[in-house]
CSV table of C-alpha atoms and ligand atoms in Angstrom, one decimal:
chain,number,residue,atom,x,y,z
O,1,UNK,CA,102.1,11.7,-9.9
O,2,UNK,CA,98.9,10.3,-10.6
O,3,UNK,CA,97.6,7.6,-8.7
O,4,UNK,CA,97.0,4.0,-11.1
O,5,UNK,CA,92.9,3.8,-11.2
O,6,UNK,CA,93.5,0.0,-10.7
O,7,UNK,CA,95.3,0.3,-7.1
O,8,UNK,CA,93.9,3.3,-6.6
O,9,UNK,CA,90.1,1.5,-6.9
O,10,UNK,CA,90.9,-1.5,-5.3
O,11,UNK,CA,91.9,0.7,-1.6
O,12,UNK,CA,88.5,2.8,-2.2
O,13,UNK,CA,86.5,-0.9,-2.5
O,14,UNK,CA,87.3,-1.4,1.0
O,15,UNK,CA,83.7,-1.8,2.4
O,16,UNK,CA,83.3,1.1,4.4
O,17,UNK,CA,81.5,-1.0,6.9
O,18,UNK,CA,85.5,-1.9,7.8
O,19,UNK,CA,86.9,1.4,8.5
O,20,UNK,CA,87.1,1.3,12.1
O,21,UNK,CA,84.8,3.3,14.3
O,22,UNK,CA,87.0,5.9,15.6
O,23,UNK,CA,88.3,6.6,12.0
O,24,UNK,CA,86.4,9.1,9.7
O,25,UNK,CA,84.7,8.3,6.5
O,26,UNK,CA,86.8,9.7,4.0
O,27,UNK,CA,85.6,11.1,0.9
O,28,UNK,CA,87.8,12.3,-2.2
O,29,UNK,CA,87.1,14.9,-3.9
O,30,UNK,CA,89.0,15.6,-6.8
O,31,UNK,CA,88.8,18.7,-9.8
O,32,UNK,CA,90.5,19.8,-12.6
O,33,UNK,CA,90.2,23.4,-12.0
O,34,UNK,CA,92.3,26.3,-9.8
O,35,UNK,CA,91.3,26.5,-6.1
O,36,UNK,CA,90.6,30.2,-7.1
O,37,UNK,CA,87.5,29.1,-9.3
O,38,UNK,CA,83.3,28.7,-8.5
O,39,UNK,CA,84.2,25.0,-8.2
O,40,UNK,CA,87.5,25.2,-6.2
O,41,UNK,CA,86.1,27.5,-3.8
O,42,UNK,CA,82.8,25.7,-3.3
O,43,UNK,CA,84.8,22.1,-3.4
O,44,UNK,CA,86.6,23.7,-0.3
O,45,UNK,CA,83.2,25.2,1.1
O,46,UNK,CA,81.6,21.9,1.0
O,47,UNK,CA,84.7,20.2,2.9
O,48,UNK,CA,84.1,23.0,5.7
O,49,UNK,CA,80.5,22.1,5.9
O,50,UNK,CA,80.8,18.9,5.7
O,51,UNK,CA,83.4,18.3,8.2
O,52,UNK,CA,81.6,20.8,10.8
O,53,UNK,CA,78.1,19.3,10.4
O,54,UNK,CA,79.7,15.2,10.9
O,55,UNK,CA,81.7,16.4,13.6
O,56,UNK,CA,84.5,15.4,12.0
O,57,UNK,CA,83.0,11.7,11.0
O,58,UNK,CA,83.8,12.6,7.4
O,59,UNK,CA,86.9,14.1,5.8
O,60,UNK,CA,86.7,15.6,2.8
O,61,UNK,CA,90.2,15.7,0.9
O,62,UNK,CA,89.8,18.2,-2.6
O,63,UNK,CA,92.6,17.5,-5.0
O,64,UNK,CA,92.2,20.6,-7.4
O,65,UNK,CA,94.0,20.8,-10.7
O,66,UNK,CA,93.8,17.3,-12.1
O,67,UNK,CA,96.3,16.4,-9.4
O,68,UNK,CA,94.7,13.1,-9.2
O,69,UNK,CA,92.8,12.2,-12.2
O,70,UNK,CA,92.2,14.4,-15.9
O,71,UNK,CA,88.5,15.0,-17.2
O,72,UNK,CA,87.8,11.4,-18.5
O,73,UNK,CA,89.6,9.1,-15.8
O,74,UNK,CA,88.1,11.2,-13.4
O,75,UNK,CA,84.7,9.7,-13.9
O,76,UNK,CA,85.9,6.3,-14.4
O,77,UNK,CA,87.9,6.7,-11.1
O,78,UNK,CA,84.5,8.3,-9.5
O,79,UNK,CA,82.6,4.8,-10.9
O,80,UNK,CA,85.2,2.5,-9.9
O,81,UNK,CA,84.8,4.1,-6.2
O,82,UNK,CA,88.4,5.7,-6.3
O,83,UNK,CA,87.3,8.6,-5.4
O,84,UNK,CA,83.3,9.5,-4.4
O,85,UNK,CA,83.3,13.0,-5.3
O,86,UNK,CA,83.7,15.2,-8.0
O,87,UNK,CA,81.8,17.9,-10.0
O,88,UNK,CA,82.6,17.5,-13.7
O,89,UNK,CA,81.5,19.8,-16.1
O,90,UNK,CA,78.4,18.2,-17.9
O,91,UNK,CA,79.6,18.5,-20.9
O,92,UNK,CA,81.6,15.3,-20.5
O,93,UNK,CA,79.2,12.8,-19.9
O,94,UNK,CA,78.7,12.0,-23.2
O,95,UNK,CA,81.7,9.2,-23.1
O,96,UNK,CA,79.8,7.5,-20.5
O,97,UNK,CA,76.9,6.8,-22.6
O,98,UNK,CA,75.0,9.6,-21.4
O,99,UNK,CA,74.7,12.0,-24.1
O,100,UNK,CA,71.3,14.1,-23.0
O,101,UNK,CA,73.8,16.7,-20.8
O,102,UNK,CA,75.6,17.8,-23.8
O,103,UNK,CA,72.3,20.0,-24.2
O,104,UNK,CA,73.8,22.5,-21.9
O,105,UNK,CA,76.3,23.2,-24.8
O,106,UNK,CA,74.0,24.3,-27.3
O,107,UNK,CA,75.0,28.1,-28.1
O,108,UNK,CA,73.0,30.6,-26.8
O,109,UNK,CA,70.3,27.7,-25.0
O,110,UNK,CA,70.8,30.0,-22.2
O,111,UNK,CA,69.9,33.7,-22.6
O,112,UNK,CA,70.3,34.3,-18.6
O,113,UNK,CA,71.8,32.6,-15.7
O,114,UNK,CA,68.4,32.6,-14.8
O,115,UNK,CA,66.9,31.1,-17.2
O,116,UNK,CA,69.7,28.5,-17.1
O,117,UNK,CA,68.7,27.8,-13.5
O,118,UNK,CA,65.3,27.1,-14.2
O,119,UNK,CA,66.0,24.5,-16.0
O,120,UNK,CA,68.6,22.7,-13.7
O,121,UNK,CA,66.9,23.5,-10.7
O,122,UNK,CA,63.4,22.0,-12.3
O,123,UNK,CA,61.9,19.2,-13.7
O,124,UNK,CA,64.4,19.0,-16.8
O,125,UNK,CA,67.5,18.5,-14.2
O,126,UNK,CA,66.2,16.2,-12.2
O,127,UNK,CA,65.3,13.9,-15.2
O,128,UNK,CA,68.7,14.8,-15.9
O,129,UNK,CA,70.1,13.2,-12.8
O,130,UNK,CA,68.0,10.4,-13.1
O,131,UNK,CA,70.1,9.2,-16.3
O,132,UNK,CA,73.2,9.1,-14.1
O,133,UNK,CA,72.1,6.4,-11.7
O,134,UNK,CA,72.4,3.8,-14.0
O,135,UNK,CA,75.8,4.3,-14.2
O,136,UNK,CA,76.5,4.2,-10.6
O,137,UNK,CA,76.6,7.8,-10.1
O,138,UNK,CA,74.4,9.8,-8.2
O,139,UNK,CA,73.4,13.4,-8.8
O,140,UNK,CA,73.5,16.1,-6.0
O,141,UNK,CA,73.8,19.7,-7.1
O,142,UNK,CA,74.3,21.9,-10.2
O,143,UNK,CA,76.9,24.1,-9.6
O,144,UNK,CA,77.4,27.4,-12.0
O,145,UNK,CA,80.7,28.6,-14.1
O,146,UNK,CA,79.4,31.0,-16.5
O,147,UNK,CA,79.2,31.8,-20.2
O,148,UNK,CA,82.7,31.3,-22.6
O,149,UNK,CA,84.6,33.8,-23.9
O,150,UNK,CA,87.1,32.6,-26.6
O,151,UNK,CA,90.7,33.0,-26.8
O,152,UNK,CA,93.1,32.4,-29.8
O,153,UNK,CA,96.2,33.2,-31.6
O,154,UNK,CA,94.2,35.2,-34.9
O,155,UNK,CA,91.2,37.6,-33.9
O,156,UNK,CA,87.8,35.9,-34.5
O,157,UNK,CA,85.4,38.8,-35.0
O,158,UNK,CA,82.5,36.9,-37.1
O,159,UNK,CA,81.7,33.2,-37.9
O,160,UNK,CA,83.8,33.2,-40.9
O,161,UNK,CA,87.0,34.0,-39.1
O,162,UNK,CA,86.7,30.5,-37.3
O,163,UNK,CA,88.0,28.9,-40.9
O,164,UNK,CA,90.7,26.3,-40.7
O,165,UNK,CA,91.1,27.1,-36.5
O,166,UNK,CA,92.3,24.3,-34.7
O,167,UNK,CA,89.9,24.6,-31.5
O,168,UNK,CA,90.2,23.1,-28.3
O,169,UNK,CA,87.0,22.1,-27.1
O,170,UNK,CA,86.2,19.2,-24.5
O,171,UNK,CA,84.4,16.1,-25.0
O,172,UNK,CA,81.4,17.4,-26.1
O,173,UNK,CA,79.4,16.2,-29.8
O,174,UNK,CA,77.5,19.3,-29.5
O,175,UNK,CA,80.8,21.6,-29.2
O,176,UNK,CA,82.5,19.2,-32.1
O,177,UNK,CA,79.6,20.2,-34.3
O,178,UNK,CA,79.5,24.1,-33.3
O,179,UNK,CA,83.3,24.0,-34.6
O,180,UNK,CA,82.6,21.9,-37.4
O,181,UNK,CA,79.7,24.0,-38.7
O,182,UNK,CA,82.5,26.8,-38.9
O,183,UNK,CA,84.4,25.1,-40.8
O,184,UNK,CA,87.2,25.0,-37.5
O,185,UNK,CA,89.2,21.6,-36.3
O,186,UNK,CA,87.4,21.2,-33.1
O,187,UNK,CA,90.4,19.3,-30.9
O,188,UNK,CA,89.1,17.2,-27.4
O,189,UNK,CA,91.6,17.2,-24.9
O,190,UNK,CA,92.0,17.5,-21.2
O,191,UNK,CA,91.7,20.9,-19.7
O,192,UNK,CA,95.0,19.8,-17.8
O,193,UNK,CA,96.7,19.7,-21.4
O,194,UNK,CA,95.4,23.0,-22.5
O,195,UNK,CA,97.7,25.6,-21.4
O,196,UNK,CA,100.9,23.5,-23.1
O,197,UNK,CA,98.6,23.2,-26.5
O,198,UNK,CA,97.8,26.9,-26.7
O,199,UNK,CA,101.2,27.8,-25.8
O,200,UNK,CA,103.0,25.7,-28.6
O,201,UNK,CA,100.2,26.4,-31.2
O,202,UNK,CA,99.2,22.6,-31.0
O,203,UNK,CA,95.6,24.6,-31.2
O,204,UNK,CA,95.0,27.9,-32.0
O,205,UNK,CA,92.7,28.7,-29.7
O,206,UNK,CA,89.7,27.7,-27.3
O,207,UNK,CA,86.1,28.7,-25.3
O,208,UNK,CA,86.5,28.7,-21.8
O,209,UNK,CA,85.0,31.2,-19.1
O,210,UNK,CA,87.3,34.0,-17.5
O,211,UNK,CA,88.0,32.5,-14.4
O,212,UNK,CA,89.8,29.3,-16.0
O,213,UNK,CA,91.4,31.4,-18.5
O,214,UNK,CA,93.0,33.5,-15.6
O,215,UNK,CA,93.9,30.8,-13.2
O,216,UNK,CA,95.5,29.0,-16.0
O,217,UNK,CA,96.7,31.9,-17.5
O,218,UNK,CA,95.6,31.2,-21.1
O,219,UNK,CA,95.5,34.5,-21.7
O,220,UNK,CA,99.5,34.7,-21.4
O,221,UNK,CA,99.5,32.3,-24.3
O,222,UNK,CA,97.0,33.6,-26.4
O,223,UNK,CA,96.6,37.2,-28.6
O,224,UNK,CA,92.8,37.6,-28.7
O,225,UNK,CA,90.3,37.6,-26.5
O,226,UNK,CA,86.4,37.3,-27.9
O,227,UNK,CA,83.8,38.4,-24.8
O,228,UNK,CA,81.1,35.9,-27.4
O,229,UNK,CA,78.8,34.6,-24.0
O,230,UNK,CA,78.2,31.8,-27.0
O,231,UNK,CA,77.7,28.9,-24.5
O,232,UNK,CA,77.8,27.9,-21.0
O,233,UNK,CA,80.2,26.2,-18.6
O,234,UNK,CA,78.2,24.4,-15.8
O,235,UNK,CA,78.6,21.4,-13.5
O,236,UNK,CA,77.4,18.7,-11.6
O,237,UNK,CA,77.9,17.6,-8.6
O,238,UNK,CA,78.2,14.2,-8.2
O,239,UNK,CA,78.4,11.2,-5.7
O,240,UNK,CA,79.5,7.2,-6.2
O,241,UNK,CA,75.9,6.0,-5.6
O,242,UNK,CA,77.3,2.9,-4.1
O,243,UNK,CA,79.0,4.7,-1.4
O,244,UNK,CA,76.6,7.2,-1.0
O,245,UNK,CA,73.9,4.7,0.0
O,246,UNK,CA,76.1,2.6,1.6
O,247,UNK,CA,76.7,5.8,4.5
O,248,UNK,CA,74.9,5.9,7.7
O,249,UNK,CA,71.6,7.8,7.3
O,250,UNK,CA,72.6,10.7,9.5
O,251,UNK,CA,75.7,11.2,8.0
O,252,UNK,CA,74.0,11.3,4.5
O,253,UNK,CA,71.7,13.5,5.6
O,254,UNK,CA,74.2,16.0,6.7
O,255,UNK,CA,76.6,15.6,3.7
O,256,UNK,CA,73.2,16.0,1.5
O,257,UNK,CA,72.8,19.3,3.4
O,258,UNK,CA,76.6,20.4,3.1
O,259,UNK,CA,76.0,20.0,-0.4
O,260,UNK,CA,73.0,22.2,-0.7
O,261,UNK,CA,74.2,24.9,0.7
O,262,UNK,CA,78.0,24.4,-1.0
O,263,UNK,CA,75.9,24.3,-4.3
O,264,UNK,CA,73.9,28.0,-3.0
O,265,UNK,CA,77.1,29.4,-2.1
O,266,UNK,CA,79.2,28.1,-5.7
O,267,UNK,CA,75.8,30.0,-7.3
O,268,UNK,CA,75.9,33.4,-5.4
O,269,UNK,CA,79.3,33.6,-6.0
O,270,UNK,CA,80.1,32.5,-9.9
O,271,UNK,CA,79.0,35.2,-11.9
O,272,UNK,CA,80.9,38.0,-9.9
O,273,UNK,CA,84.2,35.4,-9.7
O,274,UNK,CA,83.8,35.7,-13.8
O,275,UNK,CA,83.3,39.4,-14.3
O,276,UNK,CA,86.8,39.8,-11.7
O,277,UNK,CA,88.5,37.2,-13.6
O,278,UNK,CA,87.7,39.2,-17.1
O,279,UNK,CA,88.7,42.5,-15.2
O,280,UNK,CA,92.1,41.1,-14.0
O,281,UNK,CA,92.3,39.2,-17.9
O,282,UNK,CA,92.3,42.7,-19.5
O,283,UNK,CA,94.4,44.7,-16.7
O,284,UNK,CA,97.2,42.1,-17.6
O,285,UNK,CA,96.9,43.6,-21.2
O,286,UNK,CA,98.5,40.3,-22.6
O,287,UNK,CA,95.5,40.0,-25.2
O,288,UNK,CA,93.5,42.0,-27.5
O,289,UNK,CA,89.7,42.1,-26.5
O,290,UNK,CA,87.2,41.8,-28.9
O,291,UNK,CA,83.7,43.0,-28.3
O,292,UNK,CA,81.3,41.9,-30.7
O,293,UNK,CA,78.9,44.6,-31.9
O,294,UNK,CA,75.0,44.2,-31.8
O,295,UNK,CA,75.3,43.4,-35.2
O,296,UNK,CA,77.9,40.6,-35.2
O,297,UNK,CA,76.5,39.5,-32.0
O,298,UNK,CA,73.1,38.9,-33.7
O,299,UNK,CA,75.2,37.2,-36.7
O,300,UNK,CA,76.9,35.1,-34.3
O,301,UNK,CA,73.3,34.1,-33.3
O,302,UNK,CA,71.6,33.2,-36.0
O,303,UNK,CA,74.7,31.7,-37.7
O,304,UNK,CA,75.1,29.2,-34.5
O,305,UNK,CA,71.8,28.4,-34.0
O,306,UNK,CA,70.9,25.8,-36.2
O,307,UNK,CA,72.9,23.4,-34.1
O,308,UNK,CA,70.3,22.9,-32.2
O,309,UNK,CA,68.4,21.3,-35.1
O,310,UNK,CA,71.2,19.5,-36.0
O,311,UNK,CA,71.8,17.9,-32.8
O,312,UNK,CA,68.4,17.0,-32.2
O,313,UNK,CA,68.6,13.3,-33.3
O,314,UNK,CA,71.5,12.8,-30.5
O,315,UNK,CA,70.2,14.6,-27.8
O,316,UNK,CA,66.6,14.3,-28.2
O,317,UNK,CA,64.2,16.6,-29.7
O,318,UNK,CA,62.0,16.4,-26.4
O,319,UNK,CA,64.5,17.4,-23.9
O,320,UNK,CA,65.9,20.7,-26.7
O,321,UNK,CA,62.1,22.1,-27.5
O,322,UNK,CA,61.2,21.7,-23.7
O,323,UNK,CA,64.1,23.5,-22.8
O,324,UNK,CA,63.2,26.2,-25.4
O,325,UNK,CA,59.8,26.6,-23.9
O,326,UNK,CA,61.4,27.2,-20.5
O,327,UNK,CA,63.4,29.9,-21.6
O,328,UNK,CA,61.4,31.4,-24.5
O,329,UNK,CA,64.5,30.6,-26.9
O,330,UNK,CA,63.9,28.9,-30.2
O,331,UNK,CA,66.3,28.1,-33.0
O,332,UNK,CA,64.5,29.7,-35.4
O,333,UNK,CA,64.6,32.9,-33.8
E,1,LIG,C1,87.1,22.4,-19.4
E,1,LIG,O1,87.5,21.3,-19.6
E,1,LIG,O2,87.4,23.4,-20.2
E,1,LIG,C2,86.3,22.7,-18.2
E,1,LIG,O3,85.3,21.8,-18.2
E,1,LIG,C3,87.1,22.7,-17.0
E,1,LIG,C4,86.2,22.8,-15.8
E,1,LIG,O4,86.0,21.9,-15.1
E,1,LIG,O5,85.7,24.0,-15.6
């Protein structure tokens, strides 16, 4: 059962300056993914660090799966103090106002993982960051998923296939758009309601990278499988700022450490979790895989790309051309 934000938010406004001494700082970090996942495993490697570098001063508690909170009341509950961890995808600020991160959804912004990471890791994601604070939310790490594959109920070999598809996507204007350039129903919803929507055809079909689609075994409810690397699933890392600050400077500094490194370790370790995940996706032989040619994959391309024009007005033309120049992508490629 899910805890009520309200009560839930009024225990976690206890100052912290009234825990008792001998009583670790506790810190709450809750997820919506498997503990098999990039995140799960480097929520749990974080908790390790953590906890060895305070000496046991803090306690990290990770509640995977949405036990605690789904996508959007799991930033309110971060902002309200409820909990002081969490590392949504950034794809869902957008309801909090902060609409600039839904330019990591842009198809095919990324052409690497490398490329990706020169971006987070440079000036662009820290500006990024910066836009959090205002909300009471502090930035501390980008941690990798990977590129989506798509799986649905009707094989979806080229753009036109996407007609009349009820997709699930999450909160992202950027994904609504991709969808609705297809001429699909692109469907927000929590990725703890996902599984029960494939499975009763309430969508037809969704992106996602392998290793959520295994863990939440999509691909039992699904027939195809498209391997389209048409965008990317990424996170952040994030902190209640008021908390955060309010911690003794030694124990930031170690937590700030413990996140560094969990953030290195979630990045060495995403893109192989991904390629096992497909592996083990198509050994279970419940779906169909569909590779794209170099052909449809270039139609794919050019088809999808002139989102990035069309969401330049909500996302800022500035932040999309300077992330083009970092990665030598443009949308008129
Ligand atoms: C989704 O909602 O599909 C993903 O953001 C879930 C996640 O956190 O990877």
């Amino acid at each position: 059962m899910r805890l009520t934000l309200a009560f839930a938010a009024a225990l976690a406004l206890l100052p912290l300056a009234a825990a008792r001494a001998d009583e670790p700082i506790v810190i709450k970090f809750s997820h919506v993914v498997a503990p098999d996942t990039p995140k799960g495993k480097a929520a749990e490697k974080f908790k390790e660090l953590a906890e060895a570098r305070t000496q046991g001063r803090v306690k990290v508690e990770v509640y995977p799966n949405s036990q605690l909170y789904k996508d959007k009341e799991e930033l309110e509950a971060l902002q309200l103090g409820a909990v002081q961890m969490l590392a949504p995808s950034v794809s869902k600020f957008g309801p909090l106002g902060i609409k600039e991160f839904e330019v990591f959804d842009l198809p095919y912004i990324f052409p690497s993982v490398e490329a990706l990471r020169k971006v987070s890791d440079g000036p662009i994601g820290k500006a990024l960051f910066k836009k959090l604070e205002p909300k009471g939310i502090i930035g501390l790490g980008y941690w990798d998923n990977g590129f989506s594959v798509i799986t649905s109920n009707k094989p979806l070999r080229t753009l036109d296939d996407f007609k009349g598809m009820k997709m699930r996507i999450q909160s992202s204007k950027v994904l609504e758009q991709t969808y609705r350039d297809l001429g699909a129903l692109p469907q927000v919803m929590a990725f703890s309601e996902v599984y029960q929507a494939l499975q009763t055809g309430v969508v037809d079909g969704g992106e996602n990278t392998p290793s959520n689609i295994y863990t939440q075994k999509f691909h039992e409810v699904q027939k195809y499988l498209t391997v389209s690397d048409h965008t990317y699933i990424g996170y952040a890392l994030i902190v209640n700022k008021k908390f955060w600050e309010g911690l003794p400077d030694d124990i930031r500094a170690a937590l700030e450490g413990a996140a560094k490194d969990a953030t290195a370790y979630c990045n060495s370790i995403a893109e192989a979790e991904n390629a096992d995940a497909l592996a083990k996706i198509k050994a279970s032989g419940t779906v169909e895989f569909i590779t794209l040619t170099p052909e449809q994959k270039a139609a794919w391309r050019r088809g999808l790309l002139r989102v990035h024009d069309e969401m330049a007005s909500r996302i800022g033309k500035d932040l999309i051309d300077a992330i083009h120049k970092e990665t030598g992508v443009s949308a008129t490629q």
